[in-house]
Tab-separated table of C-alpha atoms in Angstrom:
chain	number	residue	atom	x	y	z
A	1	MET	CA	0.000	0.000	0.000
A	2	ARG	CA	2.828	2.374	0.886
A	3	ARG	CA	4.435	1.741	-2.519
A	4	VAL	CA	1.191	2.554	-4.270
A	5	ILE	CA	0.966	5.824	-2.368
A	6	VAL	CA	4.600	6.714	-3.233
A	7	VAL	CA	4.071	5.914	-6.907
A	8	ALA	CA	0.887	7.932	-6.941
A	9	MET	CA	2.673	10.891	-5.360
A	10	LEU	CA	5.491	10.644	-7.921
A	11	VAL	CA	2.991	10.526	-10.776
A	12	ALA	CA	1.176	13.511	-9.331
A	13	ALA	CA	4.434	15.436	-8.959
A	14	VAL	CA	5.447	14.668	-12.545
A	15	ALA	CA	1.990	15.577	-13.775
A	16	ALA	CA	2.183	18.865	-11.895
A	17	LEU	CA	5.636	19.736	-13.230
A	18	LEU	CA	5.160	18.534	-16.798
A	19	PRO	CA	3.473	21.709	-18.199
A	20	ALA	CA	6.233	23.862	-16.706
A	21	ALA	CA	8.880	21.526	-18.166
A	22	VAL	CA	7.278	21.873	-21.601
A	23	GLY	CA	7.258	25.639	-21.155
A	24	LEU	CA	10.992	25.530	-20.389
A	25	TYR	CA	11.575	23.402	-23.501
A	26	LEU	CA	9.651	25.939	-25.598
A	27	GLN	CA	11.772	28.741	-24.150
A	28	GLN	CA	14.933	26.901	-25.223
A	29	ARG	CA	13.569	26.473	-28.749
A	30	TRP	CA	12.623	30.157	-28.837
A	31	ASP	CA	16.144	31.141	-27.743
A	32	ARG	CA	17.710	28.949	-30.440
A	33	LEU	CA	15.478	30.560	-33.055
A	34	LEU	CA	16.522	34.056	-31.975
A	35	GLU	CA	20.175	33.015	-31.987
A	36	HIS	CA	19.729	31.868	-35.577
A	37	VAL	CA	18.175	35.247	-36.490
A	38	ALA	CA	21.021	37.125	-34.788
A	39	ALA	CA	23.596	34.941	-36.575
A	40	ARG	CA	22.232	36.265	-39.868
A	41	GLY	CA	23.114	39.807	-38.804
A	42	TYR	CA	19.746	41.047	-37.544
A	43	ARG	CA	19.644	42.978	-34.273
A	44	LEU	CA	17.364	42.037	-31.384
A	45	THR	CA	16.538	45.439	-29.903
A	46	ALA	CA	14.123	43.993	-27.309
A	47	ARG	CA	13.709	40.462	-26.026
A	48	GLU	CA	11.574	38.939	-23.272
A	49	TYR	CA	10.216	35.527	-22.272
A	50	GLN	CA	7.842	35.099	-19.357
A	51	LEU	CA	7.720	31.434	-18.341
A	52	GLY	CA	4.501	30.202	-16.745
A	53	TRP	CA	3.163	26.859	-15.550
A	54	ALA	CA	0.658	26.275	-18.384
A	55	ARG	CA	0.964	29.532	-20.317
A	56	SER	CA	4.018	31.572	-21.340
A	57	GLU	CA	4.525	34.794	-23.272
A	58	ALA	CA	7.341	35.752	-25.659
A	59	ARG	CA	8.180	39.126	-27.150
A	60	VAL	CA	10.956	40.313	-29.445
A	61	GLU	CA	11.793	43.294	-31.671
A	62	VAL	CA	14.002	42.620	-34.698
A	63	ALA	CA	15.846	45.433	-36.497
A	64	PRO	CA	17.741	45.310	-39.821
A	65	PRO	CA	21.408	44.217	-39.784
A	66	ALA	CA	22.548	47.849	-39.952
A	67	ASP	CA	20.618	51.099	-39.885
A	68	ALA	CA	21.925	54.622	-39.525
A	69	ASP	CA	18.616	55.925	-38.144
A	70	ASP	CA	18.250	56.549	-34.435
A	71	GLU	CA	14.810	54.915	-34.602
A	72	PRO	CA	15.081	52.121	-37.183
A	73	THR	CA	12.070	50.316	-38.572
A	74	ARG	CA	11.609	47.133	-36.554
A	75	LEU	CA	9.480	44.022	-36.602
A	76	GLY	CA	7.729	43.450	-33.274
A	77	ILE	CA	6.495	39.924	-32.512
A	78	GLY	CA	4.399	38.980	-29.493
A	79	LEU	CA	3.205	35.417	-28.820
A	80	ARG	CA	1.157	33.627	-26.184
A	81	LEU	CA	2.070	29.947	-25.731
A	82	ASP	CA	-0.428	27.551	-24.177
A	83	HIS	CA	1.258	24.309	-23.035
A	84	GLY	CA	-1.041	22.820	-20.407
A	85	TYR	CA	-3.263	19.738	-20.200
A	86	GLU	CA	-6.167	21.574	-21.744
A	87	ARG	CA	-4.202	21.693	-25.038
A	88	TRP	CA	-2.839	18.162	-24.824
A	89	LEU	CA	-6.127	16.461	-24.106
A	90	GLY	CA	-8.183	18.338	-26.686
A	91	GLY	CA	-9.472	16.749	-29.861
A	92	GLY	CA	-7.495	16.338	-33.064
A	93	SER	CA	-3.883	15.256	-33.624
A	94	PRO	CA	-1.476	15.225	-30.655
A	95	ARG	CA	0.125	18.623	-30.049
A	96	LEU	CA	2.687	19.943	-27.657
A	97	ALA	CA	1.468	23.531	-27.492
A	98	ALA	CA	-0.708	26.132	-29.145
A	99	PHE	CA	0.324	29.696	-29.922
A	100	SER	CA	-1.348	32.950	-30.925
A	101	GLY	CA	-0.120	36.489	-31.369
A	102	ARG	CA	0.764	39.148	-33.890
A	103	ALA	CA	3.660	40.664	-35.810
A	104	THR	CA	3.727	44.433	-36.280
A	105	VAL	CA	6.000	46.843	-38.151
A	106	LEU	CA	7.262	49.470	-35.689
A	107	GLY	CA	8.694	52.866	-36.580
A	108	GLY	CA	7.765	52.737	-40.284
A	109	PRO	CA	6.846	55.786	-42.397
A	110	ARG	CA	3.161	54.826	-42.257
A	111	PRO	CA	1.156	52.494	-39.969
A	112	LEU	CA	0.638	48.961	-41.266
A	113	PRO	CA	-1.925	46.424	-40.068
A	114	PRO	CA	-0.650	43.675	-37.769
A	115	LEU	CA	-0.164	40.141	-39.044
A	116	VAL	CA	-2.263	37.936	-36.765
A	117	VAL	CA	-0.827	34.428	-36.330
A	118	GLY	CA	-2.022	31.285	-34.613
A	119	GLY	CA	-1.353	27.570	-34.702
A	120	THR	CA	-0.018	24.487	-32.975
A	121	LEU	CA	3.332	22.814	-32.318
A	122	GLY	CA	3.324	19.033	-32.781
A	123	LEU	CA	4.937	16.483	-30.507
A	124	LEU	CA	7.711	15.840	-33.048
A	125	GLY	CA	8.412	19.531	-33.657
A	126	GLY	CA	6.146	20.156	-36.646
A	127	LEU	CA	4.443	23.538	-36.877
A	128	ASP	CA	1.014	24.334	-38.370
A	129	GLY	CA	-0.520	27.757	-38.365
A	130	THR	CA	-2.588	30.488	-39.989
A	131	LEU	CA	-1.877	34.083	-40.963
A	132	ARG	CA	-4.399	36.885	-41.230
A	133	VAL	CA	-4.329	40.598	-42.012
A	134	PRO	CA	-7.451	42.317	-40.650
A	135	ASP	CA	-9.628	44.407	-42.955
A	136	VAL	CA	-8.486	47.852	-41.911
A	137	THR	CA	-8.042	51.408	-43.176
A	138	TYR	CA	-5.257	53.693	-41.913
A	139	SER	CA	-5.206	57.451	-42.471
A	140	GLY	CA	-2.428	59.895	-41.693
A	141	ALA	CA	-0.048	62.537	-42.984
A	142	VAL	CA	1.421	60.134	-45.548
A	143	GLY	CA	-1.993	59.207	-46.982
A	144	GLN	CA	-4.445	56.347	-46.614
A	145	LEU	CA	-3.922	52.583	-46.683
A	146	HIS	CA	-6.709	50.005	-46.994
A	147	PHE	CA	-6.371	46.194	-46.718
A	148	VAL	CA	-9.108	43.671	-47.552
A	149	ALA	CA	-9.170	39.935	-46.750
A	150	GLY	CA	-5.568	38.934	-46.347
A	151	SER	CA	-4.961	35.397	-45.081
A	152	GLY	CA	-2.615	32.444	-45.356
A	153	VAL	CA	-1.523	29.113	-43.924
A	154	PHE	CA	1.900	27.683	-43.157
A	155	ARG	CA	3.378	24.345	-42.203
A	156	ARG	CA	6.881	23.434	-41.106
A	157	GLY	CA	7.528	19.728	-40.802
A	158	PRO	CA	9.883	18.052	-38.320
A	159	ASP	CA	12.334	17.616	-41.233
A	160	GLY	CA	12.541	21.405	-41.773
A	161	ARG	CA	10.379	21.529	-44.893
A	162	LEU	CA	8.367	24.761	-45.040
A	163	GLN	CA	5.159	25.522	-46.945
A	164	VAL	CA	3.469	28.924	-46.898
A	165	SER	CA	0.563	30.088	-49.057
A	166	GLY	CA	-1.828	32.982	-48.880
A	167	SER	CA	-3.843	35.650	-50.650
A	168	LEU	CA	-4.883	39.275	-50.392
A	169	ASP	CA	-8.159	40.239	-52.032
A	170	ALA	CA	-7.369	43.940	-52.311
A	171	LEU	CA	-5.033	46.706	-51.213
A	172	GLU	CA	-5.385	50.411	-51.904
A	173	ALA	CA	-2.916	53.140	-50.983
A	174	GLU	CA	-3.674	56.824	-51.497
A	175	ALA	CA	-1.036	59.575	-51.318
A	176	PRO	CA	-1.834	63.001	-49.822
A	177	ASP	CA	-2.120	64.407	-53.379
A	178	GLY	CA	-4.850	61.872	-54.217
A	179	ARG	CA	-2.728	59.561	-56.352
A	180	LYS	CA	-3.773	55.929	-55.801
A	181	LEU	CA	-2.180	52.509	-56.040
A	182	ARG	CA	-4.685	49.648	-56.336
A	183	LEU	CA	-3.922	45.952	-56.154
A	184	GLU	CA	-6.381	43.075	-56.510
A	185	GLY	CA	-6.166	39.301	-56.289
A	186	LEU	CA	-2.659	38.737	-54.945
A	187	GLY	CA	-1.754	35.111	-54.268
A	188	PHE	CA	1.501	33.414	-53.320
A	189	ALA	CA	2.873	29.976	-52.461
A	190	LEU	CA	6.308	29.156	-51.046
A	191	ARG	CA	7.877	25.732	-50.578
A	192	LEU	CA	11.349	25.291	-49.082
A	193	ALA	CA	13.206	22.027	-48.554
A	194	ASP	CA	14.853	23.404	-45.393
A	195	ALA	CA	13.779	26.727	-43.942
A	196	GLN	CA	17.116	27.243	-42.143
A	197	ALA	CA	19.483	26.031	-44.884
A	198	SER	CA	22.366	28.293	-45.914
A	199	LEU	CA	21.078	28.064	-49.497
A	200	PRO	CA	17.265	28.197	-49.865
A	201	LEU	CA	16.019	25.446	-52.192
A	202	GLY	CA	12.423	25.285	-53.298
A	203	GLU	CA	9.773	27.174	-55.237
A	204	LEU	CA	8.012	30.524	-54.974
A	205	SER	CA	5.025	31.430	-57.136
A	206	VAL	CA	3.120	34.721	-57.242
A	207	THR	CA	-0.067	35.658	-59.064
A	208	LEU	CA	-1.665	39.080	-59.338
A	209	GLY	CA	-5.092	39.755	-60.779
A	210	ALA	CA	-4.744	43.490	-61.371
A	211	LEU	CA	-2.636	46.492	-60.410
A	212	SER	CA	-3.126	50.156	-61.279
A	213	LEU	CA	-1.158	53.281	-60.403
A	214	ASP	CA	-2.450	56.765	-61.161
A	215	ALA	CA	-0.352	59.117	-63.243
A	216	SER	CA	1.847	61.774	-61.678
A	217	ALA	CA	3.489	64.896	-63.091
A	218	ALA	CA	6.567	62.839	-64.016
A	219	GLN	CA	5.137	59.369	-64.693
A	220	PRO	CA	2.211	58.133	-66.832
A	221	ALA	CA	-0.515	55.892	-65.446
A	222	LEU	CA	0.286	52.184	-65.073
A	223	ALA	CA	-2.193	49.306	-65.430
A	224	LEU	CA	-1.351	45.599	-65.179
A	225	GLY	CA	-3.461	42.466	-65.359
A	226	GLU	CA	-3.026	38.715	-64.877
A	227	LEU	CA	0.593	38.524	-63.791
A	228	GLU	CA	2.105	35.114	-63.063
A	229	ALA	CA	5.682	34.646	-61.861
A	230	ALA	CA	7.616	31.701	-60.450
A	231	LEU	CA	11.104	31.227	-59.020
A	232	ALA	CA	12.620	27.805	-58.344
A	233	SER	CA	16.019	26.680	-57.091
A	234	ALA	CA	17.442	23.151	-56.943
A	235	LEU	CA	20.688	21.391	-56.135
A	236	ASP	CA	22.412	18.590	-58.060
A	237	GLY	CA	25.467	17.594	-56.048
A	238	ALA	CA	27.523	20.784	-55.675
A	239	ALA	CA	25.828	22.483	-58.644
A	240	ALA	CA	22.843	24.795	-58.188
A	241	ALA	CA	20.148	25.643	-60.718
A	242	ILE	CA	17.756	28.618	-60.741
A	243	ARG	CA	14.669	28.983	-62.926
A	244	VAL	CA	12.581	32.132	-63.347
A	245	ASP	CA	9.498	32.353	-65.545
A	246	ALA	CA	6.920	35.088	-65.790
A	247	SER	CA	4.051	36.229	-67.968
A	248	VAL	CA	1.660	39.158	-68.003
A	249	ALA	CA	-1.542	39.296	-70.032
A	250	ALA	CA	-2.141	43.062	-69.881
A	251	LEU	CA	0.260	45.940	-69.268
A	252	THR	CA	-0.135	49.564	-70.288
A	253	LEU	CA	2.026	52.551	-69.454
A	254	GLY	CA	0.239	55.718	-70.407
A	255	SER	CA	-1.121	55.101	-73.907
A	256	HIS	CA	1.437	52.410	-74.771
A	257	THR	CA	0.828	48.650	-74.530
A	258	TYR	CA	3.520	46.196	-73.371
A	259	ALA	CA	1.589	42.913	-73.124
A	260	PRO	CA	1.100	40.059	-73.594
A	261	SER	CA	4.714	39.417	-72.610
A	262	GLY	CA	6.604	36.595	-70.924
A	263	GLY	CA	9.519	34.207	-70.952
A	264	GLU	CA	11.635	31.758	-68.977
A	265	LEU	CA	15.219	31.988	-67.745
A	266	LEU	CA	17.140	28.913	-66.596
A	267	VAL	CA	20.637	29.035	-65.068
A	268	GLU	CA	22.345	25.715	-64.305
A	269	GLY	CA	25.728	24.585	-63.037
A	270	LEU	CA	26.417	27.377	-60.524
A	271	ARG	CA	28.738	26.314	-57.720
A	272	ALA	CA	26.617	26.035	-54.595
A	273	PRO	CA	29.447	26.815	-52.090
A	274	ALA	CA	30.188	30.004	-54.046
A	275	LEU	CA	26.504	31.000	-53.850
A	276	VAL	CA	26.549	30.464	-50.086
A	277	GLY	CA	29.675	32.610	-49.786
A	278	LEU	CA	28.221	35.350	-51.989
A	279	ARG	CA	25.040	35.398	-49.920
A	280	ALA	CA	27.081	35.694	-46.711
A	281	ARG	CA	29.160	38.572	-48.099
A	282	LEU	CA	26.067	40.448	-49.258
A	283	ALA	CA	24.417	39.959	-45.847
A	284	ALA	CA	27.533	41.285	-44.116
A	285	LEU	CA	27.634	44.441	-46.260
A	286	ASP	CA	26.810	47.523	-44.185
A	287	ALA	CA	24.682	49.000	-46.972
A	288	ALA	CA	22.941	51.554	-44.747
A	289	ALA	CA	26.290	53.220	-43.957
A	290	LEU	CA	27.052	53.786	-47.664
A	291	ALA	CA	25.838	56.424	-50.076
A	292	PRO	CA	23.730	55.090	-53.005
A	293	SER	CA	26.669	55.416	-55.433
A	294	GLN	CA	29.014	53.684	-52.984
A	295	ARG	CA	26.452	50.944	-52.375
A	296	GLY	CA	26.245	50.143	-56.081
A	297	ALA	CA	30.029	50.061	-56.417
A	298	ALA	CA	30.346	47.799	-53.362
A	299	LEU	CA	27.730	45.369	-54.681
A	300	ALA	CA	29.440	45.296	-58.094
A	301	GLN	CA	32.803	44.638	-56.475
A	302	ILE	CA	31.445	41.749	-54.385
A	303	ALA	CA	29.689	40.211	-57.402
A	304	THR	CA	32.750	40.551	-59.660
A	305	ALA	CA	35.033	38.996	-57.047
A	306	ALA	CA	32.651	36.041	-56.745
A	307	LEU	CA	32.465	35.307	-60.490
A	308	PRO	CA	35.580	33.099	-60.833
A	309	GLU	CA	34.429	30.707	-58.115
A	310	LEU	CA	30.746	30.941	-58.991
A	311	LEU	CA	31.312	30.166	-62.690
A	312	GLY	CA	34.323	27.924	-62.246
A	313	GLY	CA	32.511	24.809	-63.430
A	314	GLU	CA	30.440	24.503	-66.606
A	315	PRO	CA	27.381	26.722	-65.998
A	316	ARG	CA	24.715	27.209	-68.625
A	317	LEU	CA	22.121	29.931	-69.236
A	318	ARG	CA	18.998	29.342	-71.288
A	319	LEU	CA	16.532	32.070	-72.212
A	320	ARG	CA	13.431	30.451	-73.621
A	321	ALA	CA	10.724	32.133	-75.658
A	322	LEU	CA	11.191	35.670	-74.329
A	323	ARG	CA	8.435	37.693	-75.969
A	324	ILE	CA	7.934	41.354	-75.113
A	325	THR	CA	5.196	43.438	-76.668
A	326	THR	CA	6.265	47.019	-77.436
A	327	PRO	CA	4.467	49.973	-79.049
A	328	TYR	CA	6.424	49.123	-82.239
A	329	GLY	CA	5.709	45.382	-82.262
A	330	GLU	CA	6.964	42.243	-80.578
A	331	LEU	CA	10.585	41.770	-79.482
A	332	ALA	CA	11.587	38.093	-79.374
A	333	ALA	CA	14.734	36.481	-77.984
A	334	ASP	CA	16.061	32.986	-77.351
A	335	ALA	CA	19.485	32.099	-75.968
A	336	ASP	CA	21.529	29.072	-74.983
A	337	LEU	CA	24.898	30.072	-73.507
A	338	GLY	CA	27.456	28.193	-71.459
A	339	LEU	CA	31.065	28.048	-70.374
A	340	ALA	CA	33.232	25.355	-71.921
A	341	PRO	CA	35.508	23.377	-69.575
A	342	PRO	CA	38.693	25.276	-68.618
A	343	SER	CA	41.594	24.626	-70.988
A	344	ALA	CA	44.502	22.536	-69.727
A	345	PRO	CA	47.635	24.659	-69.101
A	346	ALA	CA	51.068	23.834	-70.473
A	347	GLY	CA	51.822	21.610	-67.482
A	348	GLY	CA	48.940	19.320	-68.449
A	349	ALA	CA	46.764	19.833	-65.341
A	350	GLU	CA	43.229	21.099	-65.650
A	351	GLY	CA	43.147	24.879	-65.939
A	352	GLN	CA	41.794	26.893	-63.063
A	353	ILE	CA	40.511	30.450	-63.133
A	354	SER	CA	42.108	32.413	-60.345
A	355	ALA	CA	40.877	35.612	-58.836
A	356	GLY	CA	44.383	37.056	-59.037
A	357	GLY	CA	44.696	37.082	-62.846
A	358	GLU	CA	42.120	38.315	-65.334
A	359	PRO	CA	39.066	36.238	-64.353
A	360	LEU	CA	36.544	38.100	-66.490
A	361	SER	CA	38.708	37.802	-69.614
A	362	ALA	CA	39.341	34.127	-68.911
A	363	LEU	CA	35.647	33.447	-68.408
A	364	THR	CA	34.757	35.284	-71.615
A	365	ALA	CA	37.239	33.139	-73.536
A	366	ARG	CA	35.244	30.044	-72.512
A	367	LEU	CA	31.874	31.356	-73.698
A	368	THR	CA	29.976	29.155	-76.126
A	369	GLY	CA	26.395	29.072	-77.375
A	370	THR	CA	23.845	30.915	-79.476
A	371	VAL	CA	21.575	33.948	-79.149
A	372	GLU	CA	18.796	34.985	-81.519
A	373	VAL	CA	17.016	38.338	-81.279
A	374	SER	CA	14.356	39.658	-83.650
A	375	GLY	CA	12.057	42.636	-83.837
A	376	PRO	CA	10.263	44.964	-86.262
A	377	GLN	CA	12.317	47.583	-88.068
A	378	ALA	CA	10.373	50.352	-86.325
A	379	LEU	CA	11.628	49.080	-82.973
A	380	VAL	CA	15.251	49.000	-84.183
A	381	VAL	CA	14.936	52.566	-85.492
A	382	ALA	CA	13.353	53.692	-82.189
A	383	LEU	CA	16.227	52.147	-80.180
A	384	ILE	CA	18.842	53.841	-82.380
A	385	THR	CA	16.959	57.141	-82.144
A	386	GLY	CA	16.802	56.866	-78.363
A	387	GLU	CA	20.549	56.273	-78.070
A	388	GLN	CA	21.381	59.142	-80.426
A	389	THR	CA	18.974	61.426	-78.565
A	390	ARG	CA	20.672	60.582	-75.282
A	391	ARG	CA	24.080	61.497	-76.742
A	392	VAL	CA	22.799	64.767	-78.206
A	393	ARG	CA	21.225	65.791	-74.903
A	394	ALA	CA	24.456	65.005	-73.056
A	395	GLU	CA	26.387	67.154	-75.554
A	396	LEU	CA	23.902	70.027	-75.212
A	397	ALA	CA	24.140	69.829	-71.422
A	398	LEU	CA	27.940	70.059	-71.626
A	399	ARG	CA	27.553	73.231	-73.704
A	400	GLY	CA	25.119	74.657	-71.174
A	401	GLU	CA	22.242	74.649	-73.670
A	402	PRO	CA	18.660	73.462	-72.937
A	403	ALA	CA	18.451	69.699	-73.409
A	404	ASP	CA	14.991	68.734	-72.106
A	405	HIS	CA	13.153	69.448	-75.350
A	406	LEU	CA	14.781	69.101	-78.761
A	407	SER	CA	13.697	71.327	-81.614
A	408	PRO	CA	11.473	69.730	-84.302
A	409	ALA	CA	14.247	70.144	-86.876
A	410	LEU	CA	16.825	68.387	-84.653
A	411	ALA	CA	14.365	65.595	-83.811
A	412	ALA	CA	13.694	65.076	-87.526
A	413	ASP	CA	17.437	64.931	-88.216
A	414	LEU	CA	17.881	62.312	-85.501
A	415	ASP	CA	15.062	60.201	-86.929
A	416	ALA	CA	16.534	60.390	-90.421
A	417	ALA	CA	19.968	59.450	-89.074
A	418	ALA	CA	18.464	56.468	-87.257
A	419	GLN	CA	16.724	55.303	-90.427
A	420	ALA	CA	20.024	55.581	-92.288
A	421	SER	CA	21.836	53.641	-89.535
A	422	ALA	CA	19.264	50.828	-89.709
A	423	ARG	CA	19.663	50.606	-93.495
A	424	ARG	CA	23.462	50.521	-93.117
A	425	LEU	CA	23.240	47.692	-90.563
A	426	LEU	CA	21.117	45.741	-93.036
A	427	ARG	CA	23.391	46.518	-95.967
A	428	GLU	CA	26.514	45.448	-94.082
A	429	GLY	CA	24.889	42.272	-92.777
A	430	TRP	CA	24.815	43.128	-89.050
A	431	LEU	CA	21.044	42.677	-89.246
A	432	VAL	CA	19.092	40.357	-91.565
A	433	ALA	CA	15.581	40.964	-92.882
A	434	GLU	CA	13.385	37.895	-92.493
A	435	GLN	CA	9.606	37.725	-92.814
A	436	GLY	CA	9.197	41.452	-92.247
A	437	ARG	CA	11.406	41.511	-89.142
A	438	LEU	CA	15.060	42.312	-88.458
A	439	LEU	CA	17.012	39.394	-87.068
A	440	ALA	CA	20.399	39.073	-85.345
A	441	ARG	CA	21.882	35.607	-84.886
A	442	LEU	CA	24.881	35.385	-82.589
A	443	SER	CA	27.109	32.364	-82.213
A	444	LEU	CA	29.833	32.110	-79.565
A	445	GLU	CA	32.664	29.604	-79.540
A	446	ARG	CA	35.365	30.047	-76.856
A	447	GLY	CA	35.436	33.828	-76.985
A	448	THR	CA	34.857	34.265	-80.712
A	449	LEU	CA	31.537	35.841	-81.644
A	450	GLU	CA	29.866	35.546	-85.013
A	451	LEU	CA	27.053	37.994	-85.665
A	452	ASN	CA	25.156	36.852	-88.727
A	453	GLY	CA	28.343	35.194	-89.926
A	454	LYS	CA	30.689	38.107	-89.112
A	455	ALA	CA	33.471	37.157	-86.669
A	456	ILE	CA	34.262	39.376	-83.665
A	457	ALA	CA	36.851	38.556	-80.980
A	458	VAL	CA	34.881	39.140	-77.777
A	459	ALA	CA	37.867	38.562	-75.481
A	460	ASP	CA	39.698	41.517	-77.072
A	461	TRP	CA	37.032	43.882	-75.718
A	462	LEU	CA	38.301	43.172	-72.211
A	463	ALA	CA	42.005	43.395	-72.980
A	464	PRO	CA	43.920	46.114	-71.071
A	465	GLY	CA	43.967	49.348	-73.042
A	466	ALA	CA	41.413	48.203	-75.615
A	467	PRO	CA	39.358	51.178	-76.855
A	468	PRO	CA	35.591	51.073	-76.397
A	469	GLY	CA	33.957	49.235	-79.260
A	470	ALA	CA	37.215	47.614	-80.413
A	471	PRO	CA	36.529	44.491	-82.498
């Protein structure tokens, strides 16, 4: 009898302590999550966890990696965690805890509605939840913002796989001057093989029913309809592949039409370790401390330094069925480009591209593939006219003369010169007329370019001291 009493007391003690032990376990998981966020360079400006017996509360404020402002824009997250018997013994699949709360943007230029979250944590670590943006209208000095029916669901399995999908029926933003941005029928779906991997692998798709932006003094009105876009990344051994495809059924800018348009871009054979390193270097860049011009130069320098390692294998780029509607007709392009294997040096070992030599020249020398671009003659003439107009305006500005509006006589001269340039390109074979369109076929073989059969040494363009436009 005494043993029964002792066992019963032990069971009661364990039963009494178990919710608190689960709460402590949840706190440890929360701390590990925040450590992972901090390891990516984000700053935790506020952090709190109140441990309770059957209910705990967590709060954190996350700021960008670097921000020169005294009051940076932050993401505030507050959660209530229920981890008592009432949650364990409820109906449905077994669950360790339930959570509810909201995420709010703090210190932004305009108020934004909170993202309301809720869900459950499974016994094996899986996470299921919902997202919701309340129907709300904000008004203030920076205008008005209106959200309608935003919701989503997410699931993170014990193996780290993440799935998120959602939609927003409508969003409307109005500036103080009355200019409006309207968005309707936004949907998205994200699938990641491992949410915490150093290289995100999975798929992201976005659809948009309609978007319109009123005209301003400097920009014409914009209207878009039926946009579909998808981004996918995959890994084959140490080689990464990225695919992007997009299409839009309706797109107008002012009185000009630019749809239907669409195409697909596929890049294969990128070195995955180099992508991880490039991502780390970009994340470590203190962009907020740099001026816009310095930021662009720093990004270009990081990207250029990463090219030798990133393209050190045999990457390939394919542009499939790019079709862009323009006011002058359709522009079409297809491409299949790659890098041939590095040549063996005199010593017989496989050649390697080093960052210390001339990596860009060496990479260009390995280029191989084909590109085909076609368009109506009116589009070619318009492109030539635009480039010549830009040069004339730059020259006028250097002379201190008005350059915003060209005289009718000068504009007519530029148009005539562009027509003559297009005819010369046809006459000399740089462009070919085919079925009422102008066509350029490019073929690359280890740094030698043939444009409609005319050979050009591409590598010479990058040689030290080579003049711009040198063949």
